[in-house]
PDB file of C-alpha atoms in Angstrom:
ATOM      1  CA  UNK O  29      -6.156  11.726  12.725  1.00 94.00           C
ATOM      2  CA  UNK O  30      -2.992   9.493  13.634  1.00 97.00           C
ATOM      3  CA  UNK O  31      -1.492   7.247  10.694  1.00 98.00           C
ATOM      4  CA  UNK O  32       0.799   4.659  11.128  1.00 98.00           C
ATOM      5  CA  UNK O  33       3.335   3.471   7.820  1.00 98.00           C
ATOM      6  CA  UNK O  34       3.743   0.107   8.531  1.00 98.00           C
ATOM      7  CA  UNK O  35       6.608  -0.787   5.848  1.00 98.00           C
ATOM      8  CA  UNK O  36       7.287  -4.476   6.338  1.00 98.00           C
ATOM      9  CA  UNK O  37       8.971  -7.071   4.636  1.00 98.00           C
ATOM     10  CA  UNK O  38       6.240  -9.699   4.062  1.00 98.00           C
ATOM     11  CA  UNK O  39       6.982 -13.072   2.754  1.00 97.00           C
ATOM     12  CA  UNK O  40       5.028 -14.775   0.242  1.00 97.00           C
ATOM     13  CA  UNK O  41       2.531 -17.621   1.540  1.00 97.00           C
ATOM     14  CA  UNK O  42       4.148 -17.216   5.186  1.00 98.00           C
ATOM     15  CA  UNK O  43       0.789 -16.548   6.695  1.00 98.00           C
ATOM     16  CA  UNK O  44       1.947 -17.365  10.872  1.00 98.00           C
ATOM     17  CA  UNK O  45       4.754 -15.369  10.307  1.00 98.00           C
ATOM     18  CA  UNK O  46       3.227 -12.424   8.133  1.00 98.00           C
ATOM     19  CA  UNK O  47      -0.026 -12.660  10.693  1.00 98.00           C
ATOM     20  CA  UNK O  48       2.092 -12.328  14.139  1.00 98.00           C
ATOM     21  CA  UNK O  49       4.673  -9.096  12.241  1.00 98.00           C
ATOM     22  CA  UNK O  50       1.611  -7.067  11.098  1.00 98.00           C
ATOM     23  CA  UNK O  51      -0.558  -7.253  14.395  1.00 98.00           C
ATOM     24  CA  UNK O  52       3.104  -6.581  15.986  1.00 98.00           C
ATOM     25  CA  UNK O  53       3.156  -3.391  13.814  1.00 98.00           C
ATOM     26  CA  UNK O  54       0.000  -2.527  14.950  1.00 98.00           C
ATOM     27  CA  UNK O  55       0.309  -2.695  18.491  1.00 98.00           C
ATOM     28  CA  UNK O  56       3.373  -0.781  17.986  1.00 98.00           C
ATOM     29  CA  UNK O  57       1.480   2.086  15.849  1.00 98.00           C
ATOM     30  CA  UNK O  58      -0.726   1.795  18.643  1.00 98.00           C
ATOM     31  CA  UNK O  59       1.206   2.674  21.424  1.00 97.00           C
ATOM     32  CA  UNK O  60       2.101   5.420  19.735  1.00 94.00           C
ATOM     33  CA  UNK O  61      -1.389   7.028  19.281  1.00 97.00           C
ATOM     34  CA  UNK O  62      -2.262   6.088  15.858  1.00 98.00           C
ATOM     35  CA  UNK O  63      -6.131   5.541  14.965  1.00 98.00           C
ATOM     36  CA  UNK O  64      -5.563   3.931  11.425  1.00 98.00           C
ATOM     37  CA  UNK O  65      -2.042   1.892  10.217  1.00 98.00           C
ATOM     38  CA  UNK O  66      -1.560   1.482   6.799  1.00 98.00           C
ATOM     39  CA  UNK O  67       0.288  -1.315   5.187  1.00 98.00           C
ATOM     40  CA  UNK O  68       1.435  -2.301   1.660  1.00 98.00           C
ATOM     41  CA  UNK O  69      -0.383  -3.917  -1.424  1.00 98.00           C
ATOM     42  CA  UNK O  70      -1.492  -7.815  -0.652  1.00 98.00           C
ATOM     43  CA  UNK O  71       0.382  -7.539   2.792  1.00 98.00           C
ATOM     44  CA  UNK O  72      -1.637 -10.255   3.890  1.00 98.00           C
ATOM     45  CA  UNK O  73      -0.092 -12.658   1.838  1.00 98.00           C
ATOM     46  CA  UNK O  74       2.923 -11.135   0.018  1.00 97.00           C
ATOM     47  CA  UNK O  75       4.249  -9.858  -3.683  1.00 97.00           C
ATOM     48  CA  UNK O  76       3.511 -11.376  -5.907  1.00 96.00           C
ATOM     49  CA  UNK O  77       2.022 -14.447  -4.767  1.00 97.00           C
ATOM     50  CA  UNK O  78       1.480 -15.180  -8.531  1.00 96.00           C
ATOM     51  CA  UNK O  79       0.291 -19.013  -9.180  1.00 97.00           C
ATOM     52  CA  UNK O  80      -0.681 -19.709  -5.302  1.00 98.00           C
ATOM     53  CA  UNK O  81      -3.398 -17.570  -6.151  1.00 98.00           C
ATOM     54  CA  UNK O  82      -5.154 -20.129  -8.337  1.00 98.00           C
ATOM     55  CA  UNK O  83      -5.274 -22.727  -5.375  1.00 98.00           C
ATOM     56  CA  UNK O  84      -8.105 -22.096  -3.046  1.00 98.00           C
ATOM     57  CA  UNK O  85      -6.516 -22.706   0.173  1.00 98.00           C
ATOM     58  CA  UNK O  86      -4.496 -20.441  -0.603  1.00 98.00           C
ATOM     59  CA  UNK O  87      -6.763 -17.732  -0.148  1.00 98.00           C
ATOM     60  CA  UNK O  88      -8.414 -19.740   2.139  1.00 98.00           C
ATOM     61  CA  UNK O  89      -5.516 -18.935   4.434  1.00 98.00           C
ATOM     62  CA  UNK O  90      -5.849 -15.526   3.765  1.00 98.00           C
ATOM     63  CA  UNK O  91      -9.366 -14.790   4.529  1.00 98.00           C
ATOM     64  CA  UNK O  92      -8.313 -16.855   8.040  1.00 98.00           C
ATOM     65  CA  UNK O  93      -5.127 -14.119   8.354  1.00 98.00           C
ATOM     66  CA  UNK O  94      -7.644 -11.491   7.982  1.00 98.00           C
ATOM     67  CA  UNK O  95     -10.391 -12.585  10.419  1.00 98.00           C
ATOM     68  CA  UNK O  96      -7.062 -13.026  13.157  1.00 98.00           C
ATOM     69  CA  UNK O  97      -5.980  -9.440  12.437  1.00 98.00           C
ATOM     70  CA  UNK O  98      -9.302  -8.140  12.430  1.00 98.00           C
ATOM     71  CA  UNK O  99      -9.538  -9.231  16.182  1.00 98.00           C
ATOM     72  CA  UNK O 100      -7.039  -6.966  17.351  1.00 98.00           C
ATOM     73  CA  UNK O 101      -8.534  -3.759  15.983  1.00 98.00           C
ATOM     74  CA  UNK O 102     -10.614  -2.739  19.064  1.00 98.00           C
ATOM     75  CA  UNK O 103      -8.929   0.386  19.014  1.00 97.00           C
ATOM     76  CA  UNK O 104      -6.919   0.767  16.035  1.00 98.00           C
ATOM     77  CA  UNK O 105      -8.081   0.158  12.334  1.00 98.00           C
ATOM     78  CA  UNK O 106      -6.080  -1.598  10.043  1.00 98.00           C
ATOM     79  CA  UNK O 107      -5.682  -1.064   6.140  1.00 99.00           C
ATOM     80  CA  UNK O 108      -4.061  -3.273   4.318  1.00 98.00           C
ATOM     81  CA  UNK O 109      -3.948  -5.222   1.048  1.00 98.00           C
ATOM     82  CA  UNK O 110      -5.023  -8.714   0.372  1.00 98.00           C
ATOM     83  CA  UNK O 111      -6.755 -10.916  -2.530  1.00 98.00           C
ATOM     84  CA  UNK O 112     -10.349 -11.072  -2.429  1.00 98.00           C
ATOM     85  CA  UNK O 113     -13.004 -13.627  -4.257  1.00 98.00           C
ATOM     86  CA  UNK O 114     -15.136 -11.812  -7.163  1.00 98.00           C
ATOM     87  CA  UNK O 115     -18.400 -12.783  -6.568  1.00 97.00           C
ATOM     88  CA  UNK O 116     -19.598 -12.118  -9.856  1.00 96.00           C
ATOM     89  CA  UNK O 117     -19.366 -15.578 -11.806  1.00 94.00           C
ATOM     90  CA  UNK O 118     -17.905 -13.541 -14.610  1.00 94.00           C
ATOM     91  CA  UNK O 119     -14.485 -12.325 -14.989  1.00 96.00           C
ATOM     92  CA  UNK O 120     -11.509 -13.478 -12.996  1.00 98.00           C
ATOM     93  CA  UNK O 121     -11.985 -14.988  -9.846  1.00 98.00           C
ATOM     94  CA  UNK O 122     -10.138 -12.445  -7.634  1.00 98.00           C
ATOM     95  CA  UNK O 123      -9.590  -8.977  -6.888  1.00 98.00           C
ATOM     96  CA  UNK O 124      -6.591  -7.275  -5.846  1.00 98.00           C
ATOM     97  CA  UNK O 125      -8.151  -5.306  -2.488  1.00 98.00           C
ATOM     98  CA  UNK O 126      -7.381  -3.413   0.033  1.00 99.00           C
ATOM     99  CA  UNK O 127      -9.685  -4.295   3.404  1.00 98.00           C
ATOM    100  CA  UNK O 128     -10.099  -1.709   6.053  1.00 98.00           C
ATOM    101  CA  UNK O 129     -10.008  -3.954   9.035  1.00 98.00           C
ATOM    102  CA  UNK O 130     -11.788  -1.906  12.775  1.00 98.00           C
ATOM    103  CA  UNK O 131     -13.661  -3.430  15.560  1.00 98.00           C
ATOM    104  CA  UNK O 132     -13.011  -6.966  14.337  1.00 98.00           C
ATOM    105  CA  UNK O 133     -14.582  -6.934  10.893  1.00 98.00           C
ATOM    106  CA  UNK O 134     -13.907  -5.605   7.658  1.00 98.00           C
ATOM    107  CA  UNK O 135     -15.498  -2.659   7.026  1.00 98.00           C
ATOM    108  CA  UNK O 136     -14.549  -1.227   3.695  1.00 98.00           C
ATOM    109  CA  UNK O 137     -13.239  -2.881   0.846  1.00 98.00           C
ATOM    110  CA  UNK O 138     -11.596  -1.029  -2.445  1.00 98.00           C
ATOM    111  CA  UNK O 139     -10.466  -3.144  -5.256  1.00 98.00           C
ATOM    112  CA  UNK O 140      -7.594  -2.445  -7.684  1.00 98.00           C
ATOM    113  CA  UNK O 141      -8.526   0.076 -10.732  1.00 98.00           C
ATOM    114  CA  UNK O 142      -5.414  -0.779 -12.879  1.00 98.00           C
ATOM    115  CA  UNK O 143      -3.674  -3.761 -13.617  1.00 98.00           C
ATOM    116  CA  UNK O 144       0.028  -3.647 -14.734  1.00 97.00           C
ATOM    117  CA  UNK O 145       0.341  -6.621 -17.092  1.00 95.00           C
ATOM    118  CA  UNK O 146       4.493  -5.983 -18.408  1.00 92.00           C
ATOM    119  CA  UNK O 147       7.732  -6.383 -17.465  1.00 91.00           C
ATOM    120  CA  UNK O 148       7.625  -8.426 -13.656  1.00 91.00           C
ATOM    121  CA  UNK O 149       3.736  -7.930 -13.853  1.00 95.00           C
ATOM    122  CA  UNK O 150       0.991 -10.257 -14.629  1.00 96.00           C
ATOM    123  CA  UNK O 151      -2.542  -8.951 -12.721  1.00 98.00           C
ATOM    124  CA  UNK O 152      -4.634  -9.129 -15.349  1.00 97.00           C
ATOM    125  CA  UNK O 153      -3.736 -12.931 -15.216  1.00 97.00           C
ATOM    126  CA  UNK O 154      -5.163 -13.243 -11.802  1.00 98.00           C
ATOM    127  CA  UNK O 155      -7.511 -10.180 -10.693  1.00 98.00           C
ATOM    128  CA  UNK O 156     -10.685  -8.393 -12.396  1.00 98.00           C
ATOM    129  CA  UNK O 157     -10.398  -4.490 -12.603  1.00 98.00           C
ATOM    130  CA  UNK O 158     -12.800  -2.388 -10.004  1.00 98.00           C
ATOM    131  CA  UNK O 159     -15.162  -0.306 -11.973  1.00 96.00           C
ATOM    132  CA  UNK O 160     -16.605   1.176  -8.316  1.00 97.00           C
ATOM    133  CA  UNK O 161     -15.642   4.206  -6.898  1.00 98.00           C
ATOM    134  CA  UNK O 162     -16.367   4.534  -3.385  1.00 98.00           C
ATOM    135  CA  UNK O 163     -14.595   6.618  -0.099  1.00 98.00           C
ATOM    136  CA  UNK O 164     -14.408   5.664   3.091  1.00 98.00           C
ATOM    137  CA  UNK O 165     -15.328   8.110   6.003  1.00 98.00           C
ATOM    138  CA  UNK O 166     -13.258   7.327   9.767  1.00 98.00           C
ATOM    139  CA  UNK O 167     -12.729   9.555  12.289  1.00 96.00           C
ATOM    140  CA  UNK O 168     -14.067  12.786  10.467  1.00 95.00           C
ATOM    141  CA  UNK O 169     -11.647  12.353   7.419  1.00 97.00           C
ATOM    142  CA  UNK O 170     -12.779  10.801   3.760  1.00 98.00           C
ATOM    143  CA  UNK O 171      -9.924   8.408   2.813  1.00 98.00           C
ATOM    144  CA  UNK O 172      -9.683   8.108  -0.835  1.00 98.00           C
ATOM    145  CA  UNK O 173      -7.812   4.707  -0.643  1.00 98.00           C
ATOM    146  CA  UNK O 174      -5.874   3.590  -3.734  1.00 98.00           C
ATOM    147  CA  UNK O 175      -3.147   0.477  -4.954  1.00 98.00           C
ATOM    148  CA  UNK O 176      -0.170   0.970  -6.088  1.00 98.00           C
ATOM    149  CA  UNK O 177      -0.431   1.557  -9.551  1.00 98.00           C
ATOM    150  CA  UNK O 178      -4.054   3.113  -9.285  1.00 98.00           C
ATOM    151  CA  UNK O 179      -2.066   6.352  -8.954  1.00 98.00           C
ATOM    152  CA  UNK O 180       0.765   5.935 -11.644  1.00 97.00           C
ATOM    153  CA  UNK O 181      -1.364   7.316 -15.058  1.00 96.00           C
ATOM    154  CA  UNK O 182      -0.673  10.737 -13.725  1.00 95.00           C
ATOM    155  CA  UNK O 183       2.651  12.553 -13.639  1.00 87.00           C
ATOM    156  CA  UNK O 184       4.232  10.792 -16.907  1.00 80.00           C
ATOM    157  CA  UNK O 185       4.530  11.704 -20.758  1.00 83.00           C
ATOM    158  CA  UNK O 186       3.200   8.065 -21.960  1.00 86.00           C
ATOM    159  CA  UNK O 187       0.146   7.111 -19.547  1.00 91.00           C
ATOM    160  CA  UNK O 188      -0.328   3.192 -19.872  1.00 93.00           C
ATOM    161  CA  UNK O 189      -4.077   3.586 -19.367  1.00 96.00           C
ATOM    162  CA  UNK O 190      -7.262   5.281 -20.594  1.00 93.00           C
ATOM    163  CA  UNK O 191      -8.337   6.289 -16.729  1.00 91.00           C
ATOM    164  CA  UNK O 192      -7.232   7.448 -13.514  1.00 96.00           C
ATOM    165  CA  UNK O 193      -8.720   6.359 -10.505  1.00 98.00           C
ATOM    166  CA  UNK O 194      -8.388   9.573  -8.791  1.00 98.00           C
ATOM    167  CA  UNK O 195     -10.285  11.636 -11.483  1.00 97.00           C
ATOM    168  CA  UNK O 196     -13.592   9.554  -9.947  1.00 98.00           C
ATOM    169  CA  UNK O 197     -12.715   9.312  -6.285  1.00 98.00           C
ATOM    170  CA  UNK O 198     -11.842  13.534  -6.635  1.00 98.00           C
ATOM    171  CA  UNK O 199     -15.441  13.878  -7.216  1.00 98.00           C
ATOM    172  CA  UNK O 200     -16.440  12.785  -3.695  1.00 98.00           C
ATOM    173  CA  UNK O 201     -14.255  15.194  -2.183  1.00 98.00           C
ATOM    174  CA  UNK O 202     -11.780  13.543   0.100  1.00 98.00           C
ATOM    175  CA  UNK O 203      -9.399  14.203   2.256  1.00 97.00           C
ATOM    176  CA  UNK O 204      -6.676  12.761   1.846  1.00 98.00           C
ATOM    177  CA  UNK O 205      -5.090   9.776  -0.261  1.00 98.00           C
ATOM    178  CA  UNK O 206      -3.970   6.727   1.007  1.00 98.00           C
ATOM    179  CA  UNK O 207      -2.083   4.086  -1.068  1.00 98.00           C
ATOM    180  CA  UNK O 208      -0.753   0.475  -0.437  1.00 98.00           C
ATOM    181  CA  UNK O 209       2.054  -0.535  -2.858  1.00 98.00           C
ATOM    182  CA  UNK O 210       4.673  -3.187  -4.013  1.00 98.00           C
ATOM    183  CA  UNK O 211       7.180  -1.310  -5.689  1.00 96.00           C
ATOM    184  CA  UNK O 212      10.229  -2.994  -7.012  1.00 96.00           C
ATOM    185  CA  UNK O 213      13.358  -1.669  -6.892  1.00 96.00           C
ATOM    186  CA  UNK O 214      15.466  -0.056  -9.824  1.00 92.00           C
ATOM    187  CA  UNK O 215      18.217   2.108 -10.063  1.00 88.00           C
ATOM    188  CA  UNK O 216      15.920   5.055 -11.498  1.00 90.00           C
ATOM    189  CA  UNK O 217      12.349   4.055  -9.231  1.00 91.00           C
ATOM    190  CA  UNK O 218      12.976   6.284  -6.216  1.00 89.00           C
ATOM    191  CA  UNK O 219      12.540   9.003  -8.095  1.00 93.00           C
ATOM    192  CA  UNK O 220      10.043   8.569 -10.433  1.00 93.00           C
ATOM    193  CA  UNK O 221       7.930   7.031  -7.851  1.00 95.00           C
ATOM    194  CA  UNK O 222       8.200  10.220  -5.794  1.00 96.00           C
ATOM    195  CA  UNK O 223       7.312  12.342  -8.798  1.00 96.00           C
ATOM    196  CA  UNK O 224       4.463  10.470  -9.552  1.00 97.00           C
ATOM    197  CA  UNK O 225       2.939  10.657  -5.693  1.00 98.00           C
ATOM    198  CA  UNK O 226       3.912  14.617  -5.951  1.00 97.00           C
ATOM    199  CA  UNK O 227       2.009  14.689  -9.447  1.00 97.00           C
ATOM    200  CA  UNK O 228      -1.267  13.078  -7.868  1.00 98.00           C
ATOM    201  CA  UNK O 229      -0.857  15.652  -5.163  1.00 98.00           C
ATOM    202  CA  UNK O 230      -0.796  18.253  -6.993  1.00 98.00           C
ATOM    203  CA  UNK O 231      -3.099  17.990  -9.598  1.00 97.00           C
ATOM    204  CA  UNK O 232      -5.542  16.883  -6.723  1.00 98.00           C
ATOM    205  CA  UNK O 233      -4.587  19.317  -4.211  1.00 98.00           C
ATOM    206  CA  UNK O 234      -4.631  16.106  -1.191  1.00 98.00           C
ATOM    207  CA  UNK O 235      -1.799  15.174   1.001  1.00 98.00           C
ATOM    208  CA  UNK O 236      -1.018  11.410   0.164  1.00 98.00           C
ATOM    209  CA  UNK O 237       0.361   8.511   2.389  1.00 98.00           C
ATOM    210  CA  UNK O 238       2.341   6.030   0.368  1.00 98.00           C
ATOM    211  CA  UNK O 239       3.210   2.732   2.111  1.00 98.00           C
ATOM    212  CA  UNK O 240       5.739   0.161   0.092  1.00 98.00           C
ATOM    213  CA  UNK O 241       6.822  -3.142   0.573  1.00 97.00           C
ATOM    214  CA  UNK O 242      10.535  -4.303   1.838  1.00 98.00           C
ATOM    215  CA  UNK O 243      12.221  -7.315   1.595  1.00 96.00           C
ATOM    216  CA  UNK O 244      13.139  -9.682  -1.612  1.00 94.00           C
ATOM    217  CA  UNK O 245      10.437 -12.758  -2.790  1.00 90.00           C
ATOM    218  CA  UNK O 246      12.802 -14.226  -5.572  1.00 87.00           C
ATOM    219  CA  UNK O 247      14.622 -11.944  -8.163  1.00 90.00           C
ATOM    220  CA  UNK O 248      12.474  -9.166  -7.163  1.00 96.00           C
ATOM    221  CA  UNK O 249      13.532  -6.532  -4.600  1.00 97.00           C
ATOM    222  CA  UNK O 250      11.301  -4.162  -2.486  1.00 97.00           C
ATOM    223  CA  UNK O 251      13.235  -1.178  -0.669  1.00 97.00           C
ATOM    224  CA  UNK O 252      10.843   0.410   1.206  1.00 97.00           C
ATOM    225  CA  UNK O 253      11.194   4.011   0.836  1.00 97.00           C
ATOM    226  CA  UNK O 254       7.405   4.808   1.893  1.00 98.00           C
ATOM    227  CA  UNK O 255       6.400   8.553   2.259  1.00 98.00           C
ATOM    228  CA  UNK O 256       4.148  11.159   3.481  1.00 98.00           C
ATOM    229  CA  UNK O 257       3.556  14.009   0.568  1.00 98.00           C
ATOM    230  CA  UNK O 258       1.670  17.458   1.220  1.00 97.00           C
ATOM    231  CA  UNK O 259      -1.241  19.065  -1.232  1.00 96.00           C
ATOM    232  CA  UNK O 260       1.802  20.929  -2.526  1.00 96.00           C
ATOM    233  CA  UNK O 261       4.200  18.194  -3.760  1.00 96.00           C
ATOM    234  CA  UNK O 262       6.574  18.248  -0.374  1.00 96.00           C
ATOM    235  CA  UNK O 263       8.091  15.612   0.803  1.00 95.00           C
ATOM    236  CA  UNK O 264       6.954  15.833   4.266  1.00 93.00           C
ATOM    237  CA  UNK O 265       8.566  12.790   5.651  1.00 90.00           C
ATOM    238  CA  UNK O 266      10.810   9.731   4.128  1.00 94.00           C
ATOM    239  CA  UNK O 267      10.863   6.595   5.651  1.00 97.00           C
ATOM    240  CA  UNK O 268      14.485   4.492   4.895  1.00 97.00           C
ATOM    241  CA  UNK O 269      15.109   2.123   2.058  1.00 97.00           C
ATOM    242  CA  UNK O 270      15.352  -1.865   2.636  1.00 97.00           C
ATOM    243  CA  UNK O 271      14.406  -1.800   6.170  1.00 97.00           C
ATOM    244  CA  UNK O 272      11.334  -2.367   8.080  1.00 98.00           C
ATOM    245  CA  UNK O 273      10.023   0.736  10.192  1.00 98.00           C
ATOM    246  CA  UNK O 274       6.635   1.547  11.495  1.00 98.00           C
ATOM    247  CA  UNK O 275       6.398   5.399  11.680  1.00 97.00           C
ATOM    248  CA  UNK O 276       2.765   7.863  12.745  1.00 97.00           C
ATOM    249  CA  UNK O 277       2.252  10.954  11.364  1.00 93.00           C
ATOM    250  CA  UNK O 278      -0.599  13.022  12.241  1.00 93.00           C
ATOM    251  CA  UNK O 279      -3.231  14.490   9.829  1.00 88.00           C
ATOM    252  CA  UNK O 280      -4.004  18.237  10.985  1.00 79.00           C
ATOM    253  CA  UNK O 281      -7.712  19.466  11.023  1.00 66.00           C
ATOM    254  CA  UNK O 282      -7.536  21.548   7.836  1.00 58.00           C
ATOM    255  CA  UNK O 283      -6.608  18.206   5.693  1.00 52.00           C
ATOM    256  CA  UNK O 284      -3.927  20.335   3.854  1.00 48.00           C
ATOM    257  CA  UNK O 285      -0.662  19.919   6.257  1.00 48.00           C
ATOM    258  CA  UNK O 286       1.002  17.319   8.272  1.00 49.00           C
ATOM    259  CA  UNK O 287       1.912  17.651  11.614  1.00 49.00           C
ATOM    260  CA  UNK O 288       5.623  17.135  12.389  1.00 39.00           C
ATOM    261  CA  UNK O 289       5.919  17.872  15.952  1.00 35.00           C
ATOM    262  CA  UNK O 290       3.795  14.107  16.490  1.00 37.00           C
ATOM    263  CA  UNK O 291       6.733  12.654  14.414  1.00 37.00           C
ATOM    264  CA  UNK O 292       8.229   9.427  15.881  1.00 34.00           C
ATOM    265  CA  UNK O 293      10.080   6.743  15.914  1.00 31.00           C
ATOM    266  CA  UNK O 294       7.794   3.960  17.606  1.00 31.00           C
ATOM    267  CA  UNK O 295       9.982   1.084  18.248  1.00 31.00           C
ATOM    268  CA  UNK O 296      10.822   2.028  21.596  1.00 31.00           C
ATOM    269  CA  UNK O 297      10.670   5.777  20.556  1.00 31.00           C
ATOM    270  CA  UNK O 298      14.570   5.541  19.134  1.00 30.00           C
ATOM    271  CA  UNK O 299      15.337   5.246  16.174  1.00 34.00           C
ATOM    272  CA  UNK O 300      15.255   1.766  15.723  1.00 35.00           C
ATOM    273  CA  UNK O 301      13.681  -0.817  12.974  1.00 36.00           C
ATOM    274  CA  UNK O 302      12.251  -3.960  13.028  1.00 37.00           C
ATOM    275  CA  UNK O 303      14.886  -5.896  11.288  1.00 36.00           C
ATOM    276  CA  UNK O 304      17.244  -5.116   8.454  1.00 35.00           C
ATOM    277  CA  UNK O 305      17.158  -7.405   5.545  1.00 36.00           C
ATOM    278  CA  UNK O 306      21.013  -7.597   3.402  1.00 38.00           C
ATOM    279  CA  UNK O 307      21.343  -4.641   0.806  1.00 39.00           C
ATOM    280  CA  UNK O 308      20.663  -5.834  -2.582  1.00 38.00           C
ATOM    281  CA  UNK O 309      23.295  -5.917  -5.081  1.00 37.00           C
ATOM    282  CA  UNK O 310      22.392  -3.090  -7.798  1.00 35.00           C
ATOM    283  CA  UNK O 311      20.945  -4.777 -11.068  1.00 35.00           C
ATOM    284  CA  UNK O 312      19.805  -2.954 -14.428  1.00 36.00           C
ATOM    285  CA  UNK O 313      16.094  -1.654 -14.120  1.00 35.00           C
ATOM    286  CA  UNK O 314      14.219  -4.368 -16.508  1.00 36.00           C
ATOM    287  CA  UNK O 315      11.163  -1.865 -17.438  1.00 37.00           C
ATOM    288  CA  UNK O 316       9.189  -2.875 -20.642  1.00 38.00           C
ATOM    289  CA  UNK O 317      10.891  -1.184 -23.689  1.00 37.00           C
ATOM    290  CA  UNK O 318       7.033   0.800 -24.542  1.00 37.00           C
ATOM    291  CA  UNK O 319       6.694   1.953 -20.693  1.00 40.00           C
ATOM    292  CA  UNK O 320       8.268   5.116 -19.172  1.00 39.00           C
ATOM    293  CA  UNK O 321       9.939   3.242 -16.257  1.00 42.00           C
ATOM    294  CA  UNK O 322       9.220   0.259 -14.140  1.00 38.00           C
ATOM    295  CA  UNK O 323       5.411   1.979 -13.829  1.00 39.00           C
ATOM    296  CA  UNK O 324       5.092   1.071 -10.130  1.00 36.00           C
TER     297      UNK O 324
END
């Protein structure tokens, strides 16, 4: 199976804008072959939308950006994150999602397992936790589909949480992970983000695609830096930091290895990106003093 990384710099509550960029991106993953693009966590409406989330136009506007995108995925499915309403009168209002989007309607929705609540983080303010554990089967491969920081209690000395995702969704035997993030930028989050994905790999034994956010929304900057890991920790592919790309990578039959030879560059096959936002000026990482790093 073809997977696009869409890594785009989406801009909070700029739903025209955010709307015509990701069904670009997807026509571009397209024409390159892919079956499924991936995109990063509440891409519909941007990190973090914080307050706007209490006003129900708001997501209003989202579930319209969602039912636009969803028409253009005759072909090619869509993954990507957005806010959606809890229907259970109890608990917060919203979850934090991510919507599989194919043959104009959502087909699959996972919500978001853990909730940072420190440092630039306030979910637990806005979304209920998912207590559901469910895969989703496309094109012959079970996607164990994940959000950002569903995937960082593993690989650390000082785990934030009581459970890990992944220890449920392991149990249904998939094939790979998949997982839509909004990962700030710090001097020190490059790498422990990529020793985190490589610790989930390994102690799962699953090739993971990990799709972050670009761009700035306020004091907090995204840089990108989505990758494609192997069932044996290796960094199989790196996409760049602060600028948008969309890149496909091909899943091989046996589930364990990535293809390389499909490798491309899909904006007019060069190696070209979408745009290329002004590098940030380097700033001190602000993690909470009781967590291990910036945990995302």
């Amino acid at each position: 199976m073809k997977i696009g990384l869409a890594q785009l710099n989406i801009h909070v509550g700029n739903f025209k804008a955010n709307t015509e960029k990701i069904i670009h991106a997807l026509r571009t993953a397209e024409a390159q072959g892919a079956e499924l693009v991936v995109y990063s966590e509440l891409g519909i409406c941007g990190y973090p939308s914080r307050d706007f989330l209490e006003f129900d136009d708001y997501i209003s506007r989202c579930e319209a950006a969602i039912d636009e995108i969803a028409k253009h995925t005759a072909k090619t499915a869509v993954l990507i994150g957005a806010p959606q309403r809890n229907p259970n009168v109890q608990g917060k209002d919203l979850f934090n999602s991510a919507l599989l989007l194919y043959q104009g309607r959502v087909q699959h929705v996972t919500h978001k397992t853990l909730l940072p609540t420190y440092d630039i983080f306030d979910e637990c303010r806005y979304f209920e936790s998912n207590t559901e554990f469910k895969l989703f089967e496309f094109k012959g491969k079970k996607l164990a589909i994940t959000i950002c920081e569903d995937i960082w209690n593993v690989g650390n000395d000082n785990p934030l949480y009581t459970a890990c995702p992944m220890d449920e969704l392991i149990k249904l035997k998939p094939d790979v992970i998949l997982n839509l993030s909004a990962s700030p930028f710090s001097y020190v989050q490059h790498t422990e983000r990529i020793n985190v994905v490589r610790a989930n790999c390994l102690r799962y034994a699953l090739p993971m695609v990990y799709v972050n956010q670009v761009g700035a929304q306020t004091e907090i900057i995204f840089d990108g830096g989505s990758v494609v890991v192997g069932e044996k920790g290796n960094v199989l592919e790196q996409l760049p930091f602060f600028k948008e790309e969309v890149r496909v990578w091909t899943l091989a039959e046996d589930c364990g290895r990535w293809t390389t030879s499909d490798r491309r560059w899909t904006m007019d096959n060069r190696r070209r990106t979408l745009a290329r936002p002004p590098s940030p000026t380097l700033v001190p990482c602000l993690s909470h003093p009781r967590c291990p790093g910036p945990g995302y």
